[in-house]
Amino acid sequence: MNILLIGSGGREHAIARKLSESSSVDELYSYPGNPGIWQYAPKADIKLEYPLVIDFCKSKKIDLVVVGPEQPLAEGITDILNEAGIKVFGPSKKAASIESSKGFAKEFMFRHNIPTAKYKIFDNENIKDAEKYLNGCNYPVVIKADGLAAGKGVIIANELHEAIDTLRSMFGGIFSDAGKKVVIEEFLKGEESSILAICDGKDFITLPSSQDHKRALDGDKGKNTGGMGAYSPAPIVNENILKKVEDKILKPAIEGMQSEGFPFIGCLYAGLMIDNGEPSVVEFNARFGDPETQAVLSLFEGDLAKLLYSAAIGKIDKSAMKETSGKFACCVILASEGYPDSYEKGYAITGIDEAEKSGAIVYHSGTKTSTGKILSDGGRVLGVTGISNSLKGAIDNAYNAVGKINFANKFYRKDIGNKALKIT
Ligand code: AMP
Ligand code: GLY
């Protein structure tokens, strides 16, 4: 089959690499891609304008479009391509609301009895009611911009005055329209992990569990980022917990979306908090996680293209995924110092080949090429991924490879995976 992959980050590099290994794939294209992705999937000569995408798909006989990021899903790329008869792995605009509106997601979870933090939704016309509500909350409290805010729209306020300031800045437009409505929710304690489920609208299969590291600095300090590293599988998600996640979270979510008339086809990401053996949902995303995917797909055995295509046509072929062979993966993000705020980019990167020779996989997140060199071109630059028979081995392999890569402003967390070593 022929596939077009939409996206340009480390997640899409990991997807492209796995798709390229699939014997079911004839031609693989990317848009816009990045230098890592283009090793497997040449850049399609298009823009995300629909007559152009549709014409490209028809002229190249594209059997499947795989959509990586949330933005085009929230804008309805799937609906537009489906209408033109093109199959897509990625949810419809309505089903993607599970990520693009946190208020929608909370109300959906409430209707379907899916465990999640208690919440209340306010819009900017009700600021007085919201402030009154914050007055009566236990602290810390969590305030979330309703819409997409590139992973930055969640603030944990430790005190009332902080919560009021946050509320006012969100209503004041710090996240533009995404913050005109907010969800205020109870703070959950516990250990976080992510489960990615490949869904065909009615049924699903889970990929190995993982854990992201969302804060910028060691020891989970500093600001929330898109994710500074991940490992897989996450020992906190034992068989018992996975069963609860499937029965109490994923099954009701998939069935609920189907029964409400917007079946979910794509990767449903359940961001979980696990406390005393009970999982609850921190967030749903409508796509593969980044950087979880870099760790999870490094362990994937089977035919990813077949799996995604079968899900896209509503008949998931679970045999396309094989049981993983007891290996672990650890992805350490090399970022530009200053991320998630301002940072400089455009610095030459050296040592990628040496890192890969040591056995690591180096996924490109924010890079570009110029006069034959690879340059840093984003906040998150590379995802250096080690694999081993043990989690400790995977972490060591990742950091050994990290030491071989250099660029000005290179910044990374030194403790990816450490929390899990205490559990194993
Ligand atoms: P989200 O974008 O909803 O995943 O939130 C980003 C991060 O904020 C999560 O990964 C958690 O670390 C934290 N967070 C979000 N909601 C809660 C909550 N109700 N309780 C505790 N932490 C939370
Ligand atoms: N790593 C978090 C996310 O993809 O949303």
mmCIF file with all atom_site columns, N, CA and C in Angstrom, residues 266-289:
data_model
loop_
_atom_site.group_PDB
_atom_site.id
_atom_site.type_symbol
_atom_site.label_atom_id
_atom_site.label_alt_id
_atom_site.label_comp_id
_atom_site.label_asym_id
_atom_site.label_entity_id
_atom_site.label_seq_id
_atom_site.pdbx_PDB_ins_code
_atom_site.Cartn_x
_atom_site.Cartn_y
_atom_site.Cartn_z
_atom_site.occupancy
_atom_site.B_iso_or_equiv
_atom_site.pdbx_formal_charge
_atom_site.auth_seq_id
_atom_site.auth_comp_id
_atom_site.auth_asym_id
_atom_site.auth_atom_id
_atom_site.pdbx_PDB_model_num
ATOM 1  N N  . GLY A 1 266 ? -8.413 5.788  15.199 1.00 0.00 ? 266 GLY A N  1
ATOM 2  C CA . GLY A 1 266 ? -7.106 6.428  15.340 1.00 0.00 ? 266 GLY A CA 1
ATOM 3  C C  . GLY A 1 266 ? -6.448 5.936  16.608 1.00 0.00 ? 266 GLY A C  1
ATOM 4  N N  . CYS A 1 267 ? -5.512 6.740  17.111 1.00 0.00 ? 267 CYS A N  1
ATOM 5  C CA . CYS A 1 267 ? -4.827 6.375  18.342 1.00 0.00 ? 267 CYS A CA 1
ATOM 6  C C  . CYS A 1 267 ? -5.437 7.185  19.480 1.00 0.00 ? 267 CYS A C  1
ATOM 7  N N  . LEU A 1 268 ? -6.076 6.506  20.400 1.00 0.00 ? 268 LEU A N  1
ATOM 8  C CA . LEU A 1 268 ? -6.623 7.180  21.576 1.00 0.00 ? 268 LEU A CA 1
ATOM 9  C C  . LEU A 1 268 ? -5.580 7.080  22.689 1.00 0.00 ? 268 LEU A C  1
ATOM 10 N N  . TYR A 1 269 ? -5.159 8.249  23.140 1.00 0.00 ? 269 TYR A N  1
ATOM 11 C CA . TYR A 1 269 ? -4.111 8.332  24.157 1.00 0.00 ? 269 TYR A CA 1
ATOM 12 C C  . TYR A 1 269 ? -4.793 8.599  25.486 1.00 0.00 ? 269 TYR A C  1
ATOM 13 N N  . ALA A 1 270 ? -4.656 7.663  26.414 1.00 0.00 ? 270 ALA A N  1
ATOM 14 C CA . ALA A 1 270 ? -5.190 7.899  27.757 1.00 0.00 ? 270 ALA A CA 1
ATOM 15 C C  . ALA A 1 270 ? -4.038 8.286  28.666 1.00 0.00 ? 270 ALA A C  1
ATOM 16 N N  . GLY A 1 271 ? -4.046 9.540  29.111 1.00 0.00 ? 271 GLY A N  1
ATOM 17 C CA . GLY A 1 271 ? -3.075 10.014 30.098 1.00 0.00 ? 271 GLY A CA 1
ATOM 18 C C  . GLY A 1 271 ? -3.661 9.724  31.467 1.00 0.00 ? 271 GLY A C  1
ATOM 19 N N  . LEU A 1 272 ? -2.970 8.916  32.245 1.00 0.00 ? 272 LEU A N  1
ATOM 20 C CA . LEU A 1 272 ? -3.556 8.375  33.476 1.00 0.00 ? 272 LEU A CA 1
ATOM 21 C C  . LEU A 1 272 ? -2.832 8.850  34.714 1.00 0.00 ? 272 LEU A C  1
ATOM 22 N N  . MET A 1 273 ? -3.581 8.910  35.816 1.00 0.00 ? 273 MET A N  1
ATOM 23 C CA . MET A 1 273 ? -2.963 9.030  37.136 1.00 0.00 ? 273 MET A CA 1
ATOM 24 C C  . MET A 1 273 ? -3.347 7.750  37.875 1.00 0.00 ? 273 MET A C  1
ATOM 25 N N  . ILE A 1 274 ? -2.341 7.079  38.441 1.00 0.00 ? 274 ILE A N  1
ATOM 26 C CA . ILE A 1 274 ? -2.615 5.817  39.131 1.00 0.00 ? 274 ILE A CA 1
ATOM 27 C C  . ILE A 1 274 ? -2.327 6.015  40.613 1.00 0.00 ? 274 ILE A C  1
ATOM 28 N N  . ASP A 1 275 ? -3.358 5.837  41.410 1.00 0.00 ? 275 ASP A N  1
ATOM 29 C CA . ASP A 1 275 ? -3.211 6.045  42.849 1.00 0.00 ? 275 ASP A CA 1
ATOM 30 C C  . ASP A 1 275 ? -3.810 4.841  43.560 1.00 0.00 ? 275 ASP A C  1
ATOM 31 N N  . ASN A 1 276 ? -3.033 4.211  44.397 1.00 0.00 ? 276 ASN A N  1
ATOM 32 C CA . ASN A 1 276 ? -3.511 3.036  45.135 1.00 0.00 ? 276 ASN A CA 1
ATOM 33 C C  . ASN A 1 276 ? -4.113 1.985  44.224 1.00 0.00 ? 276 ASN A C  1
ATOM 34 N N  . GLY A 1 277 ? -3.489 1.768  43.083 1.00 0.00 ? 277 GLY A N  1
ATOM 35 C CA . GLY A 1 277 ? -3.953 0.720  42.163 1.00 0.00 ? 277 GLY A CA 1
ATOM 36 C C  . GLY A 1 277 ? -5.173 1.101  41.346 1.00 0.00 ? 277 GLY A C  1
ATOM 37 N N  . GLU A 1 278 ? -5.629 2.354  41.443 1.00 0.00 ? 278 GLU A N  1
ATOM 38 C CA . GLU A 1 278 ? -6.816 2.780  40.681 1.00 0.00 ? 278 GLU A CA 1
ATOM 39 C C  . GLU A 1 278 ? -6.429 3.842  39.650 1.00 0.00 ? 278 GLU A C  1
ATOM 40 N N  . PRO A 1 279 ? -6.656 3.557  38.360 1.00 0.00 ? 279 PRO A N  1
ATOM 41 C CA . PRO A 1 279 ? -6.332 4.561  37.333 1.00 0.00 ? 279 PRO A CA 1
ATOM 42 C C  . PRO A 1 279 ? -7.474 5.553  37.123 1.00 0.00 ? 279 PRO A C  1
ATOM 43 N N  . SER A 1 280 ? -7.147 6.824  36.962 1.00 0.00 ? 280 SER A N  1
ATOM 44 C CA . SER A 1 280 ? -8.158 7.766  36.464 1.00 0.00 ? 280 SER A CA 1
ATOM 45 C C  . SER A 1 280 ? -7.536 8.612  35.349 1.00 0.00 ? 280 SER A C  1
ATOM 46 N N  . VAL A 1 281 ? -8.406 9.236  34.573 1.00 0.00 ? 281 VAL A N  1
ATOM 47 C CA . VAL A 1 281 ? -7.943 9.920  33.361 1.00 0.00 ? 281 VAL A CA 1
ATOM 48 C C  . VAL A 1 281 ? -7.558 11.364 33.675 1.00 0.00 ? 281 VAL A C  1
ATOM 49 N N  . VAL A 1 282 ? -6.331 11.725 33.349 1.00 0.00 ? 282 VAL A N  1
ATOM 50 C CA . VAL A 1 282 ? -5.884 13.119 33.445 1.00 0.00 ? 282 VAL A CA 1
ATOM 51 C C  . VAL A 1 282 ? -6.266 13.835 32.149 1.00 0.00 ? 282 VAL A C  1
ATOM 52 N N  . GLU A 1 283 ? -6.076 13.167 31.051 1.00 0.00 ? 283 GLU A N  1
ATOM 53 C CA . GLU A 1 283 ? -6.472 13.739 29.746 1.00 0.00 ? 283 GLU A CA 1
ATOM 54 C C  . GLU A 1 283 ? -6.575 12.619 28.725 1.00 0.00 ? 283 GLU A C  1
ATOM 55 N N  . PHE A 1 284 ? -7.403 12.870 27.722 1.00 0.00 ? 284 PHE A N  1
ATOM 56 C CA . PHE A 1 284 ? -7.389 12.046 26.523 1.00 0.00 ? 284 PHE A CA 1
ATOM 57 C C  . PHE A 1 284 ? -6.739 12.862 25.419 1.00 0.00 ? 284 PHE A C  1
ATOM 58 N N  . ASN A 1 285 ? -5.916 12.221 24.597 1.00 0.00 ? 285 ASN A N  1
ATOM 59 C CA . ASN A 1 285 ? -5.463 12.853 23.361 1.00 0.00 ? 285 ASN A CA 1
ATOM 60 C C  . ASN A 1 285 ? -5.957 12.011 22.195 1.00 0.00 ? 285 ASN A C  1
ATOM 61 N N  . ALA A 1 286 ? -6.068 12.656 21.044 1.00 0.00 ? 286 ALA A N  1
ATOM 62 C CA . ALA A 1 286 ? -6.671 12.001 19.889 1.00 0.00 ? 286 ALA A CA 1
ATOM 63 C C  . ALA A 1 286 ? -5.623 11.512 18.902 1.00 0.00 ? 286 ALA A C  1
ATOM 64 N N  . ARG A 1 287 ? -4.430 11.204 19.417 1.00 0.00 ? 287 ARG A N  1
ATOM 65 C CA . ARG A 1 287 ? -3.264 10.915 18.549 1.00 0.00 ? 287 ARG A CA 1
ATOM 66 C C  . ARG A 1 287 ? -2.193 10.235 19.371 1.00 0.00 ? 287 ARG A C  1
ATOM 67 N N  . PHE A 1 288 ? -1.149 9.784  18.699 1.00 0.00 ? 288 PHE A N  1
ATOM 68 C CA . PHE A 1 288 ? 0.005  9.216  19.388 1.00 0.00 ? 288 PHE A CA 1
ATOM 69 C C  . PHE A 1 288 ? 0.662  10.314 20.247 1.00 0.00 ? 288 PHE A C  1
ATOM 70 N N  . GLY A 1 289 ? 1.224  9.926  21.390 1.00 0.00 ? 289 GLY A N  1
ATOM 71 C CA . GLY A 1 289 ? 1.922  10.889 22.247 1.00 0.00 ? 289 GLY A CA 1
ATOM 72 C C  . GLY A 1 289 ? 3.332  11.151 21.747 1.00 0.00 ? 289 GLY A C  1
#
